[in-house]
Tab-separated table of C-alpha atoms and ligand atoms in Angstrom:
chain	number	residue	atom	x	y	z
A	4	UNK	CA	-28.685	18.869	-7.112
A	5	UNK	CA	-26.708	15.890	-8.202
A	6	UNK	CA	-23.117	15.113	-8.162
A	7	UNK	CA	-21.498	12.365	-10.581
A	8	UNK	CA	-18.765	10.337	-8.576
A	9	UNK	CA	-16.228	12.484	-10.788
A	10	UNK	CA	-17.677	15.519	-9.032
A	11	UNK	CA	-16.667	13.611	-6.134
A	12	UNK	CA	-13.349	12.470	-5.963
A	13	UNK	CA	-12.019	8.388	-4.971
A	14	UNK	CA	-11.948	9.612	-1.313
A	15	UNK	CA	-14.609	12.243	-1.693
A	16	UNK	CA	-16.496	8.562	-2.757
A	17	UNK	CA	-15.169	7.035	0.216
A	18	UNK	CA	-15.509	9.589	2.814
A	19	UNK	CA	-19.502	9.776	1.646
A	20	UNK	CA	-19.715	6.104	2.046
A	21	UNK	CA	-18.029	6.211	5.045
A	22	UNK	CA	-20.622	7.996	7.067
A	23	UNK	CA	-22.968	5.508	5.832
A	24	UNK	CA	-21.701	2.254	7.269
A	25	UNK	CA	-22.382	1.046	10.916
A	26	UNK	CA	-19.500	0.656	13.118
A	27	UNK	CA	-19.110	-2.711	14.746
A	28	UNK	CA	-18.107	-3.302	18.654
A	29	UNK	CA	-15.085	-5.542	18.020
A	30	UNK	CA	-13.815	-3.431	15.116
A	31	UNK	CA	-10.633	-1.484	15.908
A	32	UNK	CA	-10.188	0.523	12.793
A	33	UNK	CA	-12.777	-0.059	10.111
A	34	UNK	CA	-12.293	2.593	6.838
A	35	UNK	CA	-9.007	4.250	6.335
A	36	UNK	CA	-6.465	2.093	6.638
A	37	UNK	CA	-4.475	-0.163	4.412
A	38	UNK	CA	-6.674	-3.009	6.249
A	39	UNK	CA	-9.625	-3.194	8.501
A	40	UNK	CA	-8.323	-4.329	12.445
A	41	UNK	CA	-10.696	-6.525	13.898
A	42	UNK	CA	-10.459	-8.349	17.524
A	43	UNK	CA	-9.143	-12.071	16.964
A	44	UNK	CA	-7.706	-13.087	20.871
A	45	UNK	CA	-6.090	-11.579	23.538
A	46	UNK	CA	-2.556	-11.396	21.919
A	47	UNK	CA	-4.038	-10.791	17.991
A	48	UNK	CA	-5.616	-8.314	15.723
A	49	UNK	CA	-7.287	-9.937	12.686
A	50	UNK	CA	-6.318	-7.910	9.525
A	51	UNK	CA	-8.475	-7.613	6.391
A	52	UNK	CA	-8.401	-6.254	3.081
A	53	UNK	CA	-9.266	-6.210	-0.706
A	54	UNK	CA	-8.306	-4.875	-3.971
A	55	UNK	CA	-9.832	-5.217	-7.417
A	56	UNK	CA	-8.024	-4.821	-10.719
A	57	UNK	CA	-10.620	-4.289	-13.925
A	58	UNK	CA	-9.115	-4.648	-17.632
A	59	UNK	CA	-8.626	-1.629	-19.079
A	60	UNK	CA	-7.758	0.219	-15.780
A	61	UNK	CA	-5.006	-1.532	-14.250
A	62	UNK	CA	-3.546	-3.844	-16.718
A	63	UNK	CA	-4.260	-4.336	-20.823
A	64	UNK	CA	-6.298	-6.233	-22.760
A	65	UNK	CA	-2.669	-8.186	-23.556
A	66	UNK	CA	-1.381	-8.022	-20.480
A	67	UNK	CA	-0.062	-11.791	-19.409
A	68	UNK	CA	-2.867	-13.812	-16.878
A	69	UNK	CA	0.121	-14.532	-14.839
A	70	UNK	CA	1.206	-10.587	-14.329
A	71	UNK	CA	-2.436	-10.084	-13.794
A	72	UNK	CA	-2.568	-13.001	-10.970
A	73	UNK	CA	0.453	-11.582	-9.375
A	74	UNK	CA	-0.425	-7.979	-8.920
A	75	UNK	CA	-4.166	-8.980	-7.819
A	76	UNK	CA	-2.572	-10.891	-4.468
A	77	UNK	CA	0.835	-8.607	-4.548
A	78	UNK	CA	-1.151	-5.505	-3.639
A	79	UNK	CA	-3.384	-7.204	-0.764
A	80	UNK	CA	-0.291	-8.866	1.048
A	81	UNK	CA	1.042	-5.563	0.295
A	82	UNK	CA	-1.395	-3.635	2.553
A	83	UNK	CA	-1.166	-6.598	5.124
A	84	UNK	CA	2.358	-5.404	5.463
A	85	UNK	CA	1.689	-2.150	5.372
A	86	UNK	CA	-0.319	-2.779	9.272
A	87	UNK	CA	2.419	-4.922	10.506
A	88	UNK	CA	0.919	-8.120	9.878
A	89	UNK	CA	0.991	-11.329	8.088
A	90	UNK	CA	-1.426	-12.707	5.628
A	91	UNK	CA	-3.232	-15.823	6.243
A	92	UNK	CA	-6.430	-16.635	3.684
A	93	UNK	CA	-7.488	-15.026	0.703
A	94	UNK	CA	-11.077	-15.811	-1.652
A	95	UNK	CA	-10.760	-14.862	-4.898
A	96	UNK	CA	-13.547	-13.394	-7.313
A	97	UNK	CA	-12.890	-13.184	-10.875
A	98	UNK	CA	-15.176	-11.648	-13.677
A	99	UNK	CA	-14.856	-13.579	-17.715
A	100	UNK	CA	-16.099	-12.688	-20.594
A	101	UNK	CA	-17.580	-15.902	-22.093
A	102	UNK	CA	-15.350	-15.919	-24.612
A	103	UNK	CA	-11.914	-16.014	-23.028
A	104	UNK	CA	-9.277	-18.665	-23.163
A	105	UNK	CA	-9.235	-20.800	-20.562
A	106	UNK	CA	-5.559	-20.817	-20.978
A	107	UNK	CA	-5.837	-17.203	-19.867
A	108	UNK	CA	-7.258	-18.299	-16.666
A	109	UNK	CA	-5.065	-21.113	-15.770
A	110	UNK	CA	-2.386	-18.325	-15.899
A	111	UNK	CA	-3.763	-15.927	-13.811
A	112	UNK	CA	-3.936	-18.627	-10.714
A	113	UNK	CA	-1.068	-19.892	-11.979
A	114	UNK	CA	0.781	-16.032	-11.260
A	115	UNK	CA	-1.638	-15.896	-8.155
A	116	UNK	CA	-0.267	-19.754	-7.015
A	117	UNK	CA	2.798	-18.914	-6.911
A	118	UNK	CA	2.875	-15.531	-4.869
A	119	UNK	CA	0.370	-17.274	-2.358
A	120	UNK	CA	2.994	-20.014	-1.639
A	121	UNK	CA	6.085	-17.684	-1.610
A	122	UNK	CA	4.065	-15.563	1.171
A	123	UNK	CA	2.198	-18.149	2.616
A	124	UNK	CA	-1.430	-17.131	1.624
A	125	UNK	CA	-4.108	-20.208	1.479
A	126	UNK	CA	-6.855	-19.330	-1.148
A	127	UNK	CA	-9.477	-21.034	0.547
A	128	UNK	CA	-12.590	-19.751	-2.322
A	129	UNK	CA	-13.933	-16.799	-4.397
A	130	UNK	CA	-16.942	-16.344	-7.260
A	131	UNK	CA	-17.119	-16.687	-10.778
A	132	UNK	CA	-18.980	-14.328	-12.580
A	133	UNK	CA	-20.202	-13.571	-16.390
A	134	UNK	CA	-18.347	-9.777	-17.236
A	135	UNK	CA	-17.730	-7.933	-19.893
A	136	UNK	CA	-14.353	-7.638	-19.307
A	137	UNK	CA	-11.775	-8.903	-16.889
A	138	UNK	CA	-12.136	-8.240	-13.366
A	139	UNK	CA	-10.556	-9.685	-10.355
A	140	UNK	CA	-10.506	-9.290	-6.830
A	141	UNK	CA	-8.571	-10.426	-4.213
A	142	UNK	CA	-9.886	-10.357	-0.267
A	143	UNK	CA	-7.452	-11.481	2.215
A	144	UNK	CA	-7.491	-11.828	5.714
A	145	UNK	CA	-4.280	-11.638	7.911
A	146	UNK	CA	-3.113	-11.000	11.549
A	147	UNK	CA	-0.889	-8.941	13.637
A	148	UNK	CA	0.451	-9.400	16.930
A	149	UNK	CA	-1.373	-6.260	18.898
A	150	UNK	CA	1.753	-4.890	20.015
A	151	UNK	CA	3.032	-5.157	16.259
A	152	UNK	CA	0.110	-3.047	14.781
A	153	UNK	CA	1.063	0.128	12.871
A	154	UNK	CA	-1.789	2.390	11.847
A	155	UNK	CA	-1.541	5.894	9.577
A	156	UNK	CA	-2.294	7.568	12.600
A	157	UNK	CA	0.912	8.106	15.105
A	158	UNK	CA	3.154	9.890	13.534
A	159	UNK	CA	4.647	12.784	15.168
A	160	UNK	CA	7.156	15.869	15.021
A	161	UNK	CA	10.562	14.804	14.846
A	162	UNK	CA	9.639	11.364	13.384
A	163	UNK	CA	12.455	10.439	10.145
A	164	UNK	CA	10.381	9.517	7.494
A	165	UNK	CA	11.622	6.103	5.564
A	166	UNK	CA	11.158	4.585	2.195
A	167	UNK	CA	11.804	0.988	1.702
A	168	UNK	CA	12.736	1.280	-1.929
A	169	UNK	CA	13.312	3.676	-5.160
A	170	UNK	CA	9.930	5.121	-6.350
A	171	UNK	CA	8.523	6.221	-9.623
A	172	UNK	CA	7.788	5.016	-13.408
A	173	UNK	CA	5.998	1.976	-11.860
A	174	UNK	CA	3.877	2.061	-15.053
A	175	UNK	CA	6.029	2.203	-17.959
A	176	UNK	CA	8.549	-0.103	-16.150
A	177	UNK	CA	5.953	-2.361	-15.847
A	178	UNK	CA	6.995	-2.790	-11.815
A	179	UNK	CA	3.246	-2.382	-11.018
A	180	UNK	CA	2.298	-5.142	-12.361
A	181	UNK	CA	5.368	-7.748	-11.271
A	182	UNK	CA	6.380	-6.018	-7.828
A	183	UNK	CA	6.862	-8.517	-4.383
A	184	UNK	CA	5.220	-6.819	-1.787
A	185	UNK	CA	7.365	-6.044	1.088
A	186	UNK	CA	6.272	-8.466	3.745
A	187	UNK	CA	9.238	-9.512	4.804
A	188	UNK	CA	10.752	-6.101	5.208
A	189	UNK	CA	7.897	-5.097	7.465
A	190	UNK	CA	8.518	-8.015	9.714
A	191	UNK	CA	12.301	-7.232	9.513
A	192	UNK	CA	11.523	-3.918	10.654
A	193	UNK	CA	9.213	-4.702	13.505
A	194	UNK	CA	11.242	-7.254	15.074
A	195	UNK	CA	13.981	-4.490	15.533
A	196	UNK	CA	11.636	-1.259	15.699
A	197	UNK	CA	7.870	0.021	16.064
A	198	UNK	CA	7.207	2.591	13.375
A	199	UNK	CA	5.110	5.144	14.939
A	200	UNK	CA	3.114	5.232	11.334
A	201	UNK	CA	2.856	3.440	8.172
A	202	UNK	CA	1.602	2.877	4.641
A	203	UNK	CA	2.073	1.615	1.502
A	204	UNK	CA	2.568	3.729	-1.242
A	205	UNK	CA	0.003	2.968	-3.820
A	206	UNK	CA	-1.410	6.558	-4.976
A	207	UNK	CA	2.415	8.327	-4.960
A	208	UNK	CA	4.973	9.203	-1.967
A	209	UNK	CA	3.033	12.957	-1.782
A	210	UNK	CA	-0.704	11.516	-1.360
A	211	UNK	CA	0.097	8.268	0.718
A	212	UNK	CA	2.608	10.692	2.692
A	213	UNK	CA	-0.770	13.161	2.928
A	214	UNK	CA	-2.273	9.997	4.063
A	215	UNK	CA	-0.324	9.413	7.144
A	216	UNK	CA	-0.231	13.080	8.014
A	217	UNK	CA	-3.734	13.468	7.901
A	218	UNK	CA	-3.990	10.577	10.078
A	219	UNK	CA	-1.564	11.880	12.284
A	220	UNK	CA	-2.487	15.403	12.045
A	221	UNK	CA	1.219	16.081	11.179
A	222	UNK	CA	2.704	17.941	8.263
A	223	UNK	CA	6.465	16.918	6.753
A	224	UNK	CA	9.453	18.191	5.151
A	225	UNK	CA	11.208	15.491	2.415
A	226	UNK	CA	14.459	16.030	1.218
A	227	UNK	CA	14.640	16.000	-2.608
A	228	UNK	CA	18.326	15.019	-2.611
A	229	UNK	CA	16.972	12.012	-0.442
A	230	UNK	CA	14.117	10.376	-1.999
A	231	UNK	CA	15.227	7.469	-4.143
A	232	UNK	CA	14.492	7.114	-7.567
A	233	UNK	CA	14.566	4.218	-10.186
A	234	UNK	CA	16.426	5.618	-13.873
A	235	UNK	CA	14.803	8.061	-15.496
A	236	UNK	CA	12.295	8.980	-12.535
A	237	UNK	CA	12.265	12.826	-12.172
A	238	UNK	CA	11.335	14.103	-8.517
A	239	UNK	CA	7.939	14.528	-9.585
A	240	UNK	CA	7.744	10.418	-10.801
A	241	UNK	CA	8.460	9.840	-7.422
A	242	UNK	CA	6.474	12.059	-6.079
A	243	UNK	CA	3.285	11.335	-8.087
A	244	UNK	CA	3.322	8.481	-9.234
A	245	UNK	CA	1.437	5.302	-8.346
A	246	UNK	CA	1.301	2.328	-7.581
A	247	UNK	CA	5.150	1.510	-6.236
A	248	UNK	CA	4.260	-0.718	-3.666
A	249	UNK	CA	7.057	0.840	-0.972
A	250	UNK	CA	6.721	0.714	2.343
A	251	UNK	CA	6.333	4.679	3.880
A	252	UNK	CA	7.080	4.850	7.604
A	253	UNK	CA	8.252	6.936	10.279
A	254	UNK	CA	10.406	6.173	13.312
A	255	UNK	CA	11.039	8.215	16.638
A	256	UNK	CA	14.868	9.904	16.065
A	257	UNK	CA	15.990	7.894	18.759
A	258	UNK	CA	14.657	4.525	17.230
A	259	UNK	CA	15.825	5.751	13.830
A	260	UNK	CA	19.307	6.049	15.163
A	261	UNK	CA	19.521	2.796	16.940
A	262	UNK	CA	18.037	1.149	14.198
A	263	UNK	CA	20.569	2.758	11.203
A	264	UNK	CA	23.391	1.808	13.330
A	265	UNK	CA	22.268	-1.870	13.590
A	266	UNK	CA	22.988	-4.654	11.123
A	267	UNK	CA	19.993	-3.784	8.693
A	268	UNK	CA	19.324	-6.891	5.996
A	269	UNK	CA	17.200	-4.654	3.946
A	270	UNK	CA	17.745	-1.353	2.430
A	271	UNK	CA	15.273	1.184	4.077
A	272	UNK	CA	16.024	5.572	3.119
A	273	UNK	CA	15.298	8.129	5.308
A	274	UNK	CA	13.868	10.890	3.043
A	275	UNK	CA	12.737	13.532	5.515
A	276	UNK	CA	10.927	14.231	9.023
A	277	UNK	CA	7.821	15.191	10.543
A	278	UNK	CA	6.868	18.482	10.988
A	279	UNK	CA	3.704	20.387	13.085
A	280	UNK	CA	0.132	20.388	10.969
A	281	UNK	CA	0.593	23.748	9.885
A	282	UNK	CA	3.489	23.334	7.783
A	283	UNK	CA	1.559	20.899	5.768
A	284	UNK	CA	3.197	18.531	3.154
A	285	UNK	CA	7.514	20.820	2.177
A	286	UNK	CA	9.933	19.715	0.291
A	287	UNK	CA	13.663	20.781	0.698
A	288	UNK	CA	14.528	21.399	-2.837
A	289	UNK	CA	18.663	20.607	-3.944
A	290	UNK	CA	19.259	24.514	-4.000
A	291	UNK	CA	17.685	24.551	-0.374
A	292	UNK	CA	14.498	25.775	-1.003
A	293	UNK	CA	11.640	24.774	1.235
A	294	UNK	CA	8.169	24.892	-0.811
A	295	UNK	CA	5.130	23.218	-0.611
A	296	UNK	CA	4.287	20.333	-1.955
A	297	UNK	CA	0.694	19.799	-4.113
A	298	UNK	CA	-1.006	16.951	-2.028
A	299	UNK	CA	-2.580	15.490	-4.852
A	300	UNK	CA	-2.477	11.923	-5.483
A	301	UNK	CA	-3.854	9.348	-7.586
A	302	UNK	CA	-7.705	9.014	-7.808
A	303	UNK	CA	-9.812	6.847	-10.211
A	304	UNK	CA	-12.524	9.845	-10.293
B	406	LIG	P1	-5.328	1.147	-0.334
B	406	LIG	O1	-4.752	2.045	-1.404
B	406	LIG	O2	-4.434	0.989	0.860
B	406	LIG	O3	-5.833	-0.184	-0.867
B	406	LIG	P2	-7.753	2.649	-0.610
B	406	LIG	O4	-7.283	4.026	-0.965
B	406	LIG	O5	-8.227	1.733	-1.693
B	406	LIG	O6	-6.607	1.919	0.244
B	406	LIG	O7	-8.911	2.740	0.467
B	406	LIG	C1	-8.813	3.624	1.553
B	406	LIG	C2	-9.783	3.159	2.644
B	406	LIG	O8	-11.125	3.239	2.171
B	406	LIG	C3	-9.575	1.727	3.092
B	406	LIG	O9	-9.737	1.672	4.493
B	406	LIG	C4	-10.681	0.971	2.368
B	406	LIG	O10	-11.092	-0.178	3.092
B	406	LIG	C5	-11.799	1.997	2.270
B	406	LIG	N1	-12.670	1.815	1.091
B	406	LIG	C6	-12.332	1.950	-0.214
B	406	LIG	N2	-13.382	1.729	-1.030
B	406	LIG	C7	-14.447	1.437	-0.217
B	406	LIG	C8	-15.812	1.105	-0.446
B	406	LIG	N3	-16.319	1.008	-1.682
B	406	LIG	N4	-16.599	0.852	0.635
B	406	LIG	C9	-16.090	0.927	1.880
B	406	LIG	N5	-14.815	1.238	2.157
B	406	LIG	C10	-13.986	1.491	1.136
B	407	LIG	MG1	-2.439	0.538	1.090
């Protein structure tokens, strides 16, 4: 009988591609990740990852070329950060309709440009290609210092979960599409503490959350009072949400503690902790109710 992709799911999609796709000796984590881990050296990981934005799906028709630029590399050195890592090289691939204004596509490298040299991203090549509508994607490659590597997997009972910023209404704010991806707070945080798991939120705090305890065959309890919000984001904005491009991690108790007490340049929220698997995904509701929380997320299928 045959299934459409919509049958399927985004990660049913994955999952069945998945099991189709050979598994290299020197790769350390291929699929299901923020980024692939490959072996570089004795003291390095290589990192990579890609992302694709069409029009129509992730931005408008009128949607500026620069915004578009932005977001295509933001969300890549986004995931970089989200293993610990830096980003070194990206190749760009961009799909035009014959008609468009070249003014359209100065703009988008332009946006691209100027992220790359903010984070230190060469773009060393790409492919140009006839489309009906806009479509760009971004590959980059970065690397990690093996000690420094954070997967999804490692998380474990007792953990404090952390947030690095206020989630929700990244789409009618507009934030999706002009967020700086949180490189440097990643490298803040390793040089003072190894999160034992991390990811960054891109389908909503509940399904990147499921993400990590999946990974870590965990479960969680969040704190509703805790979870930072931007104005006018209800608990289930946060929740639910998409693309907010905030780092989700979770320290030991004892690293948490040393690591709140310290001198902290960036502000990070503890929103919860990690629970056993069979509590699955709680939330701790502001009249102290513990219920459970729906693990969906968001899917393109
Ligand atoms: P993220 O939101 O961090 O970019 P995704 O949810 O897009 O991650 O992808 C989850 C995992 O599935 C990643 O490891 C990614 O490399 C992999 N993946 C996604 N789409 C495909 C595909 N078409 N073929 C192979 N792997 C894929
Ligand atoms: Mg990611």
């Amino acid at each position: 009988m045959s299934q459409s992709i919509a049958d399927m799911g985004e990660f049913g999609l994955i999952e069945f591609l998945r099991c189709r796709m050979p598994v290299g000796k020197k790769v350390i984590r291929g699929i299901g990740d923020d980024a692939a881990v490959l072996e570089l050296s004795a003291r390095e990981y290589l990192l990579l990852t890609t992302d694709m934005l069409v029009e129509g799906v992730h931005f408008r028709p009128a949607t500026s070329g620069q915004r578009i630029g932005h977001k295509a590399l933001a969300c890549n050195i986004s995931d970089i950060a989200a293993m610990g890592g830096v980003p070194t090289y990206a190749v760009v691939s961009i799909g035009l309709n014959p008609r468009t204004d070249t003014r359209f596509v100065r703009d988008i490298y332009d946006g691209m440009n100027l992220l790359a040299r903010r984070f230190k991203v060469c773009i060393v090549g790409g492919d140009t290609v006839r489309s009906p509508r806009t479509v760009i994607n971004v590959a980059l490659l970065g690397k990690v210092e093996k000690k420094k590597l954070v997967t999804r997997a490692g998380a474990r009972p007792g953990d404090r979960i952390f947030v690095s910023g206020k989630l929700g209404r990244s789409f009618p704010s507009g934030r999706h599409l002009s967020f700086l991806p949180r490189l440097n707070e990643a490298r803040f945080l390793l040089e003072h503490v190894k999160p034992t798991a991390m990811i960054d939120i891109s389908d909503g705090l509940a399904g990147d959350l499921g993400h990590i305890l999946k990974a870590s065959r965990a479960g969680a309890v969040l704190e509703e009072d805790r979870i930072p919000r931007h104005p006018g984001a209800t608990l289930n904005h946060a929740l639910y949400d998409g693309e907010d491009f905030e780092l989700l991690f979770t320290l030991r108790p004892s690293d948490a503690k040393r690591f709140l007490s310290s001198r902290v340049k960036f502000k990070f929220y503890e929103i919860g902790r990690v629970t056993a698997a069979r509590d699955g995904l709680q939330i701790l509701t502001a009249a102290g109710r513990k219920s459970a929380v729906l693990g969906k997320s968001f899917s393109h299928f």
